[in-house]
Coordinates of C-alpha atoms in Angstrom, one line a residue:
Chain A
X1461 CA 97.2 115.1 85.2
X1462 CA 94.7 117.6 86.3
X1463 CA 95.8 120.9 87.3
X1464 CA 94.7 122.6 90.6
X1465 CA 95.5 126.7 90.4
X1466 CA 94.9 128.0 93.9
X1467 CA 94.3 132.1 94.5
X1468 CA 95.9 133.8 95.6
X1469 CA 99.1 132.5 97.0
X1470 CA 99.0 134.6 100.2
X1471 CA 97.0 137.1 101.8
X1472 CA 96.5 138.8 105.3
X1473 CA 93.3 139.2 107.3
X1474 CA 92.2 140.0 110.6
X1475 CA 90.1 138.1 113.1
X1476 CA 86.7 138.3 112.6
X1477 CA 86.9 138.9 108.9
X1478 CA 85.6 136.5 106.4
X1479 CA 87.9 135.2 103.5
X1480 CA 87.6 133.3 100.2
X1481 CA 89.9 131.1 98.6
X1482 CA 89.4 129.8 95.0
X1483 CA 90.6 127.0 93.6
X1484 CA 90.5 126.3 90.0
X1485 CA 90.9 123.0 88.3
X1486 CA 92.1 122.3 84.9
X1487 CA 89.4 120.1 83.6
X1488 CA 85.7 119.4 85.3
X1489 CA 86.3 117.5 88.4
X1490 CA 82.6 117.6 89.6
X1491 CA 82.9 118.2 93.3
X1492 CA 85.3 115.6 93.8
X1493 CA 87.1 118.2 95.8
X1494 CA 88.5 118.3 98.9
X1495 CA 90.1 121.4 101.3
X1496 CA 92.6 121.0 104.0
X1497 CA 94.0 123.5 106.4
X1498 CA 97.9 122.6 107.4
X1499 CA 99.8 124.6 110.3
X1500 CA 103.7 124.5 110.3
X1501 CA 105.3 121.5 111.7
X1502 CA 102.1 119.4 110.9
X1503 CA 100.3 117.6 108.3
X1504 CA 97.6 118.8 106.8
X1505 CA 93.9 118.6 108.5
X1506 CA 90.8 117.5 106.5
X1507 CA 88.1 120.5 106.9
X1508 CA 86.2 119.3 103.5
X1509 CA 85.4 116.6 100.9
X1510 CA 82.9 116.4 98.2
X1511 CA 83.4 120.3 97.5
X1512 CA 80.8 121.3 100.3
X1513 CA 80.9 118.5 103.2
X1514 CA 82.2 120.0 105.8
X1515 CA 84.1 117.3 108.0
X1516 CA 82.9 116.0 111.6
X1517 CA 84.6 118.3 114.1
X1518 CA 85.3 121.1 111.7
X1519 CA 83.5 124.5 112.7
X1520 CA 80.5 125.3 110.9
X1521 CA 82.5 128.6 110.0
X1522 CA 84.4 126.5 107.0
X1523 CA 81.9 126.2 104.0
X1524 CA 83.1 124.7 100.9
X1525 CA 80.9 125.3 97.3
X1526 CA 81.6 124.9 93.9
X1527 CA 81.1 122.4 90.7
X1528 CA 83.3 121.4 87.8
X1529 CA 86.0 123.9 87.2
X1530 CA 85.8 126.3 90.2
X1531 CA 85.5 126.0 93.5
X1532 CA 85.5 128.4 97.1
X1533 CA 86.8 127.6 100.6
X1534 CA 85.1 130.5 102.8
X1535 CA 85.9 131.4 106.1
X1536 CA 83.4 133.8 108.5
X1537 CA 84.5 135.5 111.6
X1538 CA 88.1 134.4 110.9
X1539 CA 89.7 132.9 114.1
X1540 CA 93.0 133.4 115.7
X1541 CA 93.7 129.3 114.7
X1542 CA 92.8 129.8 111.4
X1543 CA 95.7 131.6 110.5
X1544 CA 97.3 128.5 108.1
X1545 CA 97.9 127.2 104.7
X1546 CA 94.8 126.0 102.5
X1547 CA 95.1 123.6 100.3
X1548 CA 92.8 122.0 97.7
X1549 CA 92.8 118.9 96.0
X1550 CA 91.1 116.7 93.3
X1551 CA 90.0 112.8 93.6
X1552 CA 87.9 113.3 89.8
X1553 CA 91.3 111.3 88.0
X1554 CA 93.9 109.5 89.3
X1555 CA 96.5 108.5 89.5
X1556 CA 97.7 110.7 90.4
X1557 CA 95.6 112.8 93.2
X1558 CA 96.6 116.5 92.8
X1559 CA 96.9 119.5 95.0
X1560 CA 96.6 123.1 94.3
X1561 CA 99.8 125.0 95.2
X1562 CA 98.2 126.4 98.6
X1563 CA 97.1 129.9 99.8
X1564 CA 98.7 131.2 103.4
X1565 CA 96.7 132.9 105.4
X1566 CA 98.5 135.1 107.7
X1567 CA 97.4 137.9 110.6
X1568 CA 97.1 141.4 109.0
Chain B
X21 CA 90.8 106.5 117.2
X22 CA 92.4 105.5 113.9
X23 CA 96.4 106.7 114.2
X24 CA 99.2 106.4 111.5
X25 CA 102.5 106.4 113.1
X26 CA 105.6 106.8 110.7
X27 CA 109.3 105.4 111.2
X28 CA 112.3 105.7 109.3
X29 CA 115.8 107.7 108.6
X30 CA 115.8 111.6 108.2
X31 CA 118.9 111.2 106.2
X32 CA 119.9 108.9 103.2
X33 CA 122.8 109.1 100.9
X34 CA 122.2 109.5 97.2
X35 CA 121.6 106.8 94.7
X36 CA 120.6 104.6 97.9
X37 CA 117.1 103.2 99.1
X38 CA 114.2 105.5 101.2
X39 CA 112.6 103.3 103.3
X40 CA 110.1 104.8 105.6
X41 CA 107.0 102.8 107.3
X42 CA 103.5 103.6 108.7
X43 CA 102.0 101.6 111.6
X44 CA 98.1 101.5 111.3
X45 CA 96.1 101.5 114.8
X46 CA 92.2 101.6 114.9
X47 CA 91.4 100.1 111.4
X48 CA 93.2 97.2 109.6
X49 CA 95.5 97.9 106.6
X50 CA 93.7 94.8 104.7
X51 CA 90.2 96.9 105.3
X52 CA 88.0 96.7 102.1
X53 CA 87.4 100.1 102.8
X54 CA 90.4 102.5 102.6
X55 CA 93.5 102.5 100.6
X56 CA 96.9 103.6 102.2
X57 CA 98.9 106.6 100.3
X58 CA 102.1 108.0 100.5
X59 CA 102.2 111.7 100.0
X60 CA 105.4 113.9 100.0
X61 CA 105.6 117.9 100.7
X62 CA 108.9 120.1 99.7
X63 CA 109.2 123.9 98.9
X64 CA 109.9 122.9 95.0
X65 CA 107.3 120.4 94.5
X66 CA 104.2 121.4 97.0
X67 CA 102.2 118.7 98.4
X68 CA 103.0 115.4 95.8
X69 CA 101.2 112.0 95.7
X70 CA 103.4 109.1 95.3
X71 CA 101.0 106.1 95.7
X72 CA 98.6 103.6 97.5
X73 CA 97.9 100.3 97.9
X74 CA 94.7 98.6 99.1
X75 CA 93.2 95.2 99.9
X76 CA 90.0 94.4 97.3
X77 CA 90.1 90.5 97.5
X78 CA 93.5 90.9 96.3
X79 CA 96.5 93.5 97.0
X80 CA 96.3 96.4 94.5
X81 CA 99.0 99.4 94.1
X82 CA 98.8 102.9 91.8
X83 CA 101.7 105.0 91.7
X84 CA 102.6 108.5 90.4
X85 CA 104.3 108.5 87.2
X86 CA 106.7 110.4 88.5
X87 CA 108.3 108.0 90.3
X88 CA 106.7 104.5 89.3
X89 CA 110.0 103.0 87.8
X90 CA 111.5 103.9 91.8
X91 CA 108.8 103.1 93.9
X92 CA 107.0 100.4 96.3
X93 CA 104.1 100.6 98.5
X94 CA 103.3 97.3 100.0
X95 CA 101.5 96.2 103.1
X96 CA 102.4 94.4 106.0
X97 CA 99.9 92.6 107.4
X98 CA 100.9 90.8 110.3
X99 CA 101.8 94.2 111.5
X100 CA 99.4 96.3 110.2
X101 CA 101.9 98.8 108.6
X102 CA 102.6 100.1 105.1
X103 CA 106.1 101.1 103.8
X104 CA 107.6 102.9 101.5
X105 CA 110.2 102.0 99.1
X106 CA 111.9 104.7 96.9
X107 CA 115.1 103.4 94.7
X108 CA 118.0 106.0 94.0
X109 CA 116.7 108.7 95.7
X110 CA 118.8 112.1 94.5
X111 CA 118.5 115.4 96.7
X112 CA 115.2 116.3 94.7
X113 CA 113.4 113.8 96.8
X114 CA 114.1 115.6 99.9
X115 CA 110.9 116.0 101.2
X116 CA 108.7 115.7 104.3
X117 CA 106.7 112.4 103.3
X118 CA 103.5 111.3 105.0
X119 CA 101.1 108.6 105.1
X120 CA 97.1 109.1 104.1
X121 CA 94.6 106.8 104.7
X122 CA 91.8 107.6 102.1
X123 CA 88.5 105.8 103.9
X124 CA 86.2 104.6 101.0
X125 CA 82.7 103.6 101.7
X126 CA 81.9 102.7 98.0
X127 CA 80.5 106.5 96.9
X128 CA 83.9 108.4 95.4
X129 CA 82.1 112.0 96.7
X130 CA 83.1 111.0 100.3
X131 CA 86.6 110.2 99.1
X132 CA 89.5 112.6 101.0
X133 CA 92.8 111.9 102.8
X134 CA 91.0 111.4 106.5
X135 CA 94.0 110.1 108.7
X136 CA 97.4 111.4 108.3
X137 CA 100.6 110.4 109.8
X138 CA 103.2 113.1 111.8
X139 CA 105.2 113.4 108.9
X140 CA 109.2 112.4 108.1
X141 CA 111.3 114.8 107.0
X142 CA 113.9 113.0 104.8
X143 CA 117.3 114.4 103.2
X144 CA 118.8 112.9 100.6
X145 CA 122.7 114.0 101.4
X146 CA 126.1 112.6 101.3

């Protein structure tokens, strides 16, 4: 199975900064990537697919890049509801889909 | 509005049967288009994928090989549900599982887990 490494595994910011999170994958996936942002108690939200797609209703603040190997999830002007966990996962090979091990975002 | 609504016990003795179900409203669980997953999240394991079946002129299921010798995904489709079997469950599978719709349109880059259910948080306890 493909291995998705997520950096790092928690971090603080403040609103208004902007934040990178990397995700790595074990083999090339192409961008057959996808990012979701989960808040506690809830199940995890779409934000991106295809590596840089950025899903309909997610703010244009999210932007997703990367090809093969390594991918980013960036967030500008960080907002007070964006404090959550990140996750990234692979639909190159499967079964089975896999997910990196998440990167919390919390308020500095 | 496409919504996945999941039933089922929070608690289940060990060496018994998880049975938990998802009830599909705003797209059809025999769609040609999507295929229905069960994913499970604990602190130990992260988020897990267990498995999906989909309609593609005939019923088709993948499972994780970490559980295929337990497991069952299969459809209901004269109530437009999915469920979950998982055989002799042990308190590893404790777990908050959900349901994914994955909405396929024919190109895999569009590919994602779109539609999610609320989640069941399931313990596996005597």
């Amino acid at each position: 199975a493909i291995r998705m490494t997520q950096s790092p595994s928690s971090f603080s910011a403040s609103t208004g900064d902007r934040v990178t999170i990397t995700c790595r994958a074990s083999q090339g996936i192409g961008s057959y990537l996808a990012w979701y942002q989960q808040k506690p108690g809830k199940a995890p939200k779409l934000l991106i697919y295809g590596a840089s797609t950025l899903q309909s209703g997610v703010p244009s603040r999210f932007n997703g890049s990367g090809s093969g190997t390594d991918f980013t999830l960036t967030i500008s002007c960080l907002q007070s509801e964006d404090f959550a966990t990140y996750y990234c996962q692979q639909f190159y090979s499967y079964p089975p889909y896999t997910f990196g091990q998440g990167t919390k975002l919390e308020i500095k | 509005q496409v919504q996945l609504q999941q039933t089922g016990p929070g608690l289940v003795k060990p060496s018994q049967t998880l049975t938990l179900t998802c009830a599909i409203s705003g797209d059809s669980v025999s769609s040609n288009s999507a295929t229905w997953n069960w994913i499970r999240q604990s602190p130990s394991r992260g988020l897990e994928w267990l498995g999906r079946t989909y309609y593609r002129s005939k019923w088709n299921n993948d499972y994780a090989a970490s559980v295929k010798s337990r497991i069952r995904i299969y459809p209901d489709t004269s109530k437009n549900q999915i469920s979950l079997q998982l055989k002799s469950v042990t308190p590893e599978d404790t777990a908050v599982y959900y349901c994914a719709r994955v909405h396929n349109v024919g190109n895999p880059l569009l590919d994602a887990f779109d539609m999610w259910g609320q989640g069941t948080m399931v313990t596996v306890s005597s």
